[in-house]
């Protein structure tokens, strides 16, 4: 039988996505040691395509903690978004309405910045682990067991365990069943997302309502565009040729409308993304804390997933510092309620954006959607509500 390797740290972090690495970075600034465990390889984690819109609060935090240099140089600051339906396109100016903007900067780039910062700090991140399991999280001596990438059993002892391991990791289920509540909604449609090697055809994102289904024109850089199409939930990606995708995008985004043109180009990546909402509470159980997708999932329409993860760990890091450095359990005990206040606000906003823009078969719903779009784009109060939520509320609101 193989001998189990044992490590010790103050905070064991499961998951090396943005939430896990940013938490490690914030704890390091407090003088608190952590070890991060990740099932995937570093190359996989840094290459996976995810969110691309950073709220003002996220940009401010990353800048404050020394992670803003490349973001400032390469990020694309946007004043707002366009809302569109056939024959109409309206601009919602976040800066004019709220004084806050958003920044287009892919999650892949945030991930790379965090990885380099953790590497420069000599932080231990163990990639390629398997069979991860949490133990004794209700005590003051929790630990994590796993198999390392050489197939050896290993154990990580800690004072606190933080689950940043998304929907399918073991942390969420480690909260005792009797103590947890969950809420979820599966939407009857998905997003077909494509990454295209072509300059954006717009200066800011276009959110388009169309009888054939929602479409979104986003971007990643001056030469890479990101597009999404509403498709049925059971869509087979093989049924969508490149030409079919471009034809659908052109129709839904209004190619030729008022002289606007959609420029096609080579597709680099295609995928189908299910749409769902999920919240689990509490986000703390004993010495286990949840952050990011381990505790909540939102449909991507409101651009909230990554920003919620950042807000979670921004609240959690000082709470753990108070617990581990001062022996003050108060902020740690308050973490779940504080985080969930923002989680539910963003869950509602994401649902609101999703249901306003995605079409169905009920003509009554169609008229409600168009009425809502017309109100949001003609009422300062309606536009300001969208702008405030999209550009992002303060982390500790």
Coordinates of C-alpha atoms in Angstrom, one line a residue:
X1 CA 0.0 0.0 0.0
X2 CA 1.4 3.4 -1.0
X3 CA 2.4 5.8 1.8
X4 CA 0.2 8.9 2.0
X5 CA 2.1 12.2 1.5
X6 CA 1.0 14.8 4.1
X7 CA 1.2 18.5 3.7
X8 CA 0.1 21.3 6.1
X9 CA -1.2 24.7 5.3
X10 CA -3.5 27.3 6.9
X11 CA -6.0 27.4 4.1
X12 CA -6.7 24.6 1.6
X13 CA -8.2 26.0 -1.6
X14 CA -9.9 23.5 -3.9
X15 CA -10.0 24.8 -7.5
X16 CA -7.4 26.9 -9.3
X17 CA -9.8 29.0 -11.3
X18 CA -10.1 32.8 -10.8
X19 CA -11.8 32.5 -7.5
X20 CA -9.3 30.1 -6.0
X21 CA -6.2 31.9 -7.3
X22 CA -7.5 35.3 -6.4
X23 CA -8.3 34.1 -2.9
X24 CA -4.8 32.8 -2.6
X25 CA -3.4 36.1 -3.7
X26 CA -5.5 38.1 -1.2
X27 CA -4.6 35.8 1.6
X28 CA -0.9 36.0 0.8
X29 CA -1.2 39.8 1.1
X30 CA -2.5 39.2 4.7
X31 CA 0.4 36.9 5.4
X32 CA -1.7 33.7 5.3
X33 CA -0.3 30.6 3.7
X34 CA -2.5 28.5 1.4
X35 CA -2.2 25.6 -1.0
X36 CA -4.4 25.3 -4.1
X37 CA -5.5 21.9 -5.5
X38 CA -6.8 21.6 -9.1
X39 CA -8.0 18.6 -11.1
X40 CA -7.1 20.0 -14.5
X41 CA -3.7 21.0 -15.9
X42 CA -2.5 24.6 -15.8
X43 CA -2.6 24.7 -19.6
X44 CA -6.2 23.6 -19.6
X45 CA -7.3 26.1 -16.9
X46 CA -5.6 29.0 -18.7
X47 CA -7.0 28.1 -22.1
X48 CA -10.7 27.5 -21.4
X49 CA -13.0 30.2 -22.8
X50 CA -15.3 31.8 -20.3
X51 CA -16.5 35.2 -19.3
X52 CA -15.2 38.4 -20.8
X53 CA -16.9 41.3 -19.1
X54 CA -15.4 42.8 -15.9
X55 CA -17.5 45.0 -13.6
X56 CA -16.1 48.3 -12.4
X57 CA -15.7 46.8 -8.9
X58 CA -13.7 43.8 -10.3
X59 CA -11.4 46.1 -12.2
X60 CA -10.9 48.3 -9.2
X61 CA -10.1 45.3 -6.9
X62 CA -7.6 43.7 -9.4
X63 CA -5.9 47.0 -9.7
X64 CA -5.7 47.6 -6.0
X65 CA -4.0 44.2 -5.3
X66 CA -1.4 44.6 -8.0
X67 CA -3.0 42.6 -10.8
X68 CA -4.1 45.5 -13.0
X69 CA -1.0 46.3 -15.2
X70 CA -1.9 44.1 -18.2
X71 CA -5.6 44.7 -17.7
X72 CA -5.0 48.5 -18.0
X73 CA -2.9 48.1 -21.1
X74 CA -5.0 45.5 -22.9
X75 CA -8.5 45.8 -21.5
X76 CA -11.1 47.6 -23.5
X77 CA -13.2 50.0 -21.4
X78 CA -16.8 50.2 -22.5
X79 CA -19.3 52.9 -21.6
X80 CA -22.3 50.7 -22.1
X81 CA -24.2 48.2 -24.3
X82 CA -26.7 48.3 -27.2
X83 CA -30.2 46.8 -26.8
X84 CA -31.8 45.9 -30.1
X85 CA -34.9 44.4 -31.6
X86 CA -35.9 44.4 -35.3
X87 CA -35.5 47.9 -36.8
X88 CA -34.4 49.5 -33.6
X89 CA -31.1 49.7 -31.7
X90 CA -30.5 51.8 -28.6
X91 CA -27.4 52.6 -26.6
X92 CA -27.5 52.4 -22.8
X93 CA -24.6 54.6 -21.5
X94 CA -23.6 53.2 -18.1
X95 CA -21.1 56.1 -17.4
X96 CA -23.7 58.8 -18.1
X97 CA -26.2 57.0 -15.9
X98 CA -24.1 55.7 -13.0
X99 CA -20.5 56.9 -13.4
X100 CA -19.3 53.3 -13.8
X101 CA -18.1 51.4 -16.8
X102 CA -17.3 47.8 -17.7
X103 CA -14.1 46.4 -19.2
X104 CA -13.8 43.7 -21.9
X105 CA -10.9 41.4 -20.7
X106 CA -11.3 37.7 -21.1
X107 CA -11.3 35.3 -18.1
X108 CA -8.5 33.5 -19.8
X109 CA -6.4 36.7 -19.4
X110 CA -7.4 37.1 -15.8
X111 CA -6.4 33.5 -15.2
X112 CA -3.0 34.0 -16.7
X113 CA -2.4 37.2 -14.7
X114 CA -3.3 35.3 -11.5
X115 CA -1.2 32.3 -12.4
X116 CA 1.9 34.4 -13.0
X117 CA 1.4 36.3 -9.8
X118 CA 1.1 33.1 -7.8
X119 CA 4.1 31.7 -9.5
X120 CA 6.2 34.8 -8.8
X121 CA 5.1 34.6 -5.1
X122 CA 6.2 30.9 -4.9
X123 CA 2.7 29.8 -4.2
X124 CA 2.1 26.1 -4.2
X125 CA -0.6 25.0 -6.7
X126 CA -1.0 21.3 -7.3
X127 CA -2.4 20.6 -10.7
X128 CA -3.8 17.3 -12.1
X129 CA -5.1 15.8 -8.8
X130 CA -8.0 13.4 -8.7
X131 CA -10.3 11.7 -6.1
X132 CA -10.4 14.8 -4.0
X133 CA -12.4 14.5 -0.8
X134 CA -13.1 16.8 2.2
X135 CA -13.0 15.5 5.8
X136 CA -13.9 16.8 9.2
X137 CA -15.0 20.3 7.9
X138 CA -17.1 20.7 11.0
X139 CA -14.0 20.6 13.2
X140 CA -11.1 23.0 13.7
X141 CA -8.8 20.4 11.9
X142 CA -10.3 19.8 8.5
X143 CA -8.3 18.0 5.8
X144 CA -8.4 17.1 2.2
X145 CA -7.3 13.8 0.6
X146 CA -6.5 13.4 -3.1
X147 CA -4.4 11.4 -5.5
X148 CA -1.6 13.4 -7.1
X149 CA -0.7 13.4 -10.8
X150 CA 1.7 10.6 -10.2
X151 CA -1.0 8.4 -8.7
X152 CA 0.2 8.7 -5.1
X153 CA -2.3 9.2 -2.3
X154 CA -1.8 12.6 -0.5
X155 CA -3.4 14.5 2.3
X156 CA -3.5 18.3 3.0
X157 CA -4.2 19.3 6.6
X158 CA -5.5 22.9 7.1
X159 CA -7.3 25.2 9.5
X160 CA -9.9 26.2 6.8
X161 CA -11.0 24.6 3.5
X162 CA -12.4 26.8 0.7
X163 CA -14.3 25.2 -2.2
X164 CA -13.7 27.1 -5.4
X165 CA -14.2 24.0 -7.5
X166 CA -17.3 24.9 -9.5
X167 CA -20.5 22.9 -10.1
X168 CA -19.0 19.4 -10.3
X169 CA -16.3 19.5 -7.6
X170 CA -16.7 17.8 -4.2
X171 CA -17.0 21.0 -2.0
X172 CA -20.7 21.8 -2.6
X173 CA -21.7 18.3 -1.5
X174 CA -19.5 18.5 1.6
X175 CA -22.0 20.8 3.2
X176 CA -24.3 18.5 5.3
X177 CA -27.5 17.7 3.5
X178 CA -29.6 18.6 6.5
X179 CA -28.0 22.1 6.6
X180 CA -28.2 23.1 2.9
X181 CA -30.9 24.6 0.8
X182 CA -30.8 24.8 -3.0
X183 CA -32.8 26.7 -5.6
X184 CA -32.4 26.1 -9.3
X185 CA -34.0 26.8 -12.7
X186 CA -33.1 25.2 -16.0
X187 CA -34.0 27.3 -19.0
X188 CA -35.5 25.7 -22.2
X189 CA -32.7 27.0 -24.4
X190 CA -28.9 27.1 -24.6
X191 CA -26.3 29.4 -26.1
X192 CA -24.3 28.4 -29.2
X193 CA -21.1 30.3 -28.7
X194 CA -18.4 30.9 -31.3
X195 CA -15.1 32.6 -31.2
X196 CA -14.2 34.2 -34.6
X197 CA -11.0 35.6 -36.0
X198 CA -12.5 38.8 -37.2
X199 CA -12.5 42.4 -35.9
X200 CA -15.7 43.3 -34.0
X201 CA -18.4 44.9 -36.1
X202 CA -19.4 47.1 -33.2
X203 CA -17.8 49.4 -30.7
X204 CA -19.8 47.9 -27.8
X205 CA -21.8 44.7 -27.1
X206 CA -25.1 44.2 -28.9
X207 CA -27.9 42.4 -27.1
X208 CA -30.4 41.5 -29.8
X209 CA -34.0 40.3 -29.3
X210 CA -35.3 38.6 -32.5
X211 CA -38.3 36.4 -33.3
X212 CA -35.8 33.6 -34.3
X213 CA -34.0 33.9 -30.9
X214 CA -31.6 36.0 -29.0
X215 CA -28.2 36.9 -30.3
X216 CA -25.2 38.6 -28.7
X217 CA -22.2 40.3 -30.4
X218 CA -19.3 40.5 -28.0
X219 CA -15.6 40.7 -28.5
X220 CA -12.2 39.7 -26.9
X221 CA -9.8 42.0 -28.7
X222 CA -9.4 44.2 -31.7
X223 CA -9.1 41.1 -33.9
X224 CA -11.2 38.5 -32.1
X225 CA -15.0 38.6 -31.8
X226 CA -17.3 36.5 -29.6
X227 CA -20.9 35.7 -30.7
X228 CA -23.8 33.8 -29.1
X229 CA -27.0 32.5 -30.6
X230 CA -30.1 31.2 -28.7
X231 CA -30.7 27.6 -29.6
X232 CA -32.9 24.8 -28.2
X233 CA -31.5 23.1 -25.1
X234 CA -30.9 19.8 -26.9
X235 CA -28.9 21.3 -29.8
X236 CA -26.3 19.2 -31.5
X237 CA -23.4 21.4 -32.5
X238 CA -22.8 19.3 -35.5
X239 CA -26.0 20.6 -37.0
X240 CA -24.7 24.1 -37.2
X241 CA -22.2 24.7 -40.0
X242 CA -20.1 27.8 -40.1
X243 CA -22.3 29.3 -42.8
X244 CA -25.5 28.5 -40.9
X245 CA -24.1 30.3 -37.9
X246 CA -23.1 33.4 -39.8
X247 CA -26.5 33.5 -41.6
X248 CA -28.3 33.3 -38.2
X249 CA -26.1 36.0 -36.7
X250 CA -26.6 38.3 -39.7
X251 CA -30.4 37.9 -39.5
X252 CA -30.7 38.4 -35.7
X253 CA -28.2 41.2 -35.4
X254 CA -29.6 43.2 -38.2
X255 CA -27.1 43.0 -41.0
X256 CA -28.0 45.7 -43.5
X257 CA -30.2 47.6 -41.0
X258 CA -29.5 51.3 -41.3
X259 CA -26.3 50.5 -43.2
X260 CA -24.8 48.4 -40.4
X261 CA -22.8 45.3 -41.5
X262 CA -21.7 42.2 -39.8
X263 CA -18.3 41.1 -40.9
X264 CA -17.8 37.3 -41.0
X265 CA -14.5 35.5 -40.5
X266 CA -13.0 32.1 -39.6
X267 CA -14.5 30.4 -36.6
X268 CA -11.9 29.3 -34.1
X269 CA -14.1 27.6 -31.5
X270 CA -17.8 26.4 -31.3
X271 CA -19.6 25.2 -28.2
X272 CA -23.1 24.9 -26.7
X273 CA -23.7 26.3 -23.2
X274 CA -26.7 25.2 -21.1
X275 CA -28.5 28.0 -19.4
X276 CA -29.4 27.6 -15.7
X277 CA -29.6 29.4 -12.4
X278 CA -28.5 27.7 -9.2
X279 CA -28.0 28.9 -5.6
X280 CA -27.0 26.9 -2.6
X281 CA -26.9 28.2 0.9
X282 CA -25.3 28.6 3.4
X283 CA -22.0 29.3 1.8
X284 CA -20.3 28.2 5.0
X285 CA -20.4 25.1 7.1
X286 CA -18.0 24.8 10.0
X287 CA -14.5 25.4 8.6
X288 CA -15.7 24.9 5.0
X289 CA -16.5 28.0 2.9
X290 CA -17.8 28.1 -0.7
X291 CA -17.1 30.7 -3.3
X292 CA -17.9 31.2 -7.0
X293 CA -19.6 28.5 -9.0
X294 CA -19.4 26.0 -6.1
X295 CA -22.2 28.0 -4.5
X296 CA -24.1 29.6 -7.4
X297 CA -24.5 29.6 -11.2
X298 CA -26.1 32.3 -13.2
X299 CA -27.0 32.4 -16.9
X300 CA -24.3 34.4 -18.7
X301 CA -26.8 37.1 -20.1
X302 CA -26.0 39.5 -17.3
X303 CA -22.2 38.9 -17.3
X304 CA -22.2 38.1 -13.6
X305 CA -20.5 34.7 -13.1
X306 CA -16.8 35.8 -12.9
X307 CA -17.7 39.0 -11.1
X308 CA -19.7 37.2 -8.5
X309 CA -16.7 34.9 -7.8
X310 CA -14.4 37.9 -7.4
X311 CA -16.9 39.5 -5.0
X312 CA -17.1 36.3 -2.9
X313 CA -13.4 36.0 -2.3
X314 CA -13.1 39.8 -1.8
X315 CA -15.5 39.3 1.2
X316 CA -14.0 36.0 2.3
X317 CA -10.3 37.0 2.4
X318 CA -10.6 39.6 5.2
X319 CA -13.1 37.3 7.1
X320 CA -10.5 34.5 7.1
X321 CA -7.8 37.0 8.1
X322 CA -9.9 38.0 11.1
X323 CA -10.5 34.4 12.0
X324 CA -6.9 33.1 11.6
X325 CA -4.9 36.1 12.6
X326 CA -7.0 37.6 15.3
X327 CA -9.2 34.7 16.5
X328 CA -12.3 36.8 15.6
X329 CA -14.9 34.5 14.2
X330 CA -17.5 37.2 13.6
X331 CA -16.7 38.1 9.9
X332 CA -16.4 34.4 9.0
X333 CA -19.8 33.7 10.5
X334 CA -21.3 36.7 8.6
X335 CA -19.7 35.7 5.3
X336 CA -22.5 33.6 3.9
X337 CA -25.2 36.1 4.5
X338 CA -23.1 39.0 3.2
X339 CA -22.2 37.1 0.0
X340 CA -25.7 35.8 -0.6
X341 CA -27.2 39.3 -0.6
X342 CA -25.2 40.1 -3.7
X343 CA -25.6 36.6 -5.1
X344 CA -29.4 36.9 -5.1
X345 CA -29.3 40.4 -6.5
X346 CA -27.2 39.2 -9.4
X347 CA -29.2 36.0 -9.8
X348 CA -32.3 38.2 -10.2
X349 CA -30.6 40.5 -12.7
X350 CA -29.3 37.6 -14.8
X351 CA -32.8 36.1 -14.8
X352 CA -34.4 39.4 -15.8
X353 CA -32.0 40.0 -18.7
X354 CA -32.4 36.4 -19.8
X355 CA -36.2 36.4 -19.8
X356 CA -36.4 39.8 -21.4
X357 CA -34.2 38.8 -24.4
X358 CA -34.8 35.1 -25.1
X359 CA -37.8 34.3 -27.2
X360 CA -40.3 31.5 -26.8
X361 CA -43.5 30.3 -28.4
X362 CA -46.0 32.3 -26.4
X363 CA -47.1 35.5 -28.3
X364 CA -48.2 37.1 -25.0
X365 CA -44.6 36.8 -23.6
X366 CA -43.4 38.3 -26.9
X367 CA -45.4 41.5 -26.3
X368 CA -44.3 41.7 -22.7
X369 CA -40.6 41.4 -23.8
X370 CA -41.0 44.1 -26.4
X371 CA -42.8 46.4 -24.0
X372 CA -40.0 45.9 -21.5
X373 CA -37.3 46.7 -24.0
X374 CA -39.1 49.8 -25.1
X375 CA -39.4 50.9 -21.5
X376 CA -35.8 50.3 -20.6
X377 CA -34.6 52.2 -23.6
X378 CA -36.9 55.2 -23.2
X379 CA -37.1 55.6 -19.5
X380 CA -34.1 57.0 -17.6
X381 CA -35.2 55.1 -14.5
X382 CA -35.4 51.8 -16.5
X383 CA -32.0 52.4 -18.2
X384 CA -30.4 53.4 -14.9
X385 CA -31.6 50.2 -13.2
X386 CA -30.0 48.1 -16.0
X387 CA -26.8 50.1 -15.9
X388 CA -26.4 50.0 -12.2
X389 CA -26.8 46.2 -12.1
X390 CA -24.7 45.5 -15.3
X391 CA -21.8 47.8 -14.4
X392 CA -21.9 46.3 -11.0
X393 CA -22.8 47.2 -7.5
X394 CA -20.0 47.9 -4.9
X395 CA -18.7 44.6 -3.6
X396 CA -19.9 45.2 -0.1
X397 CA -23.2 46.7 -1.0

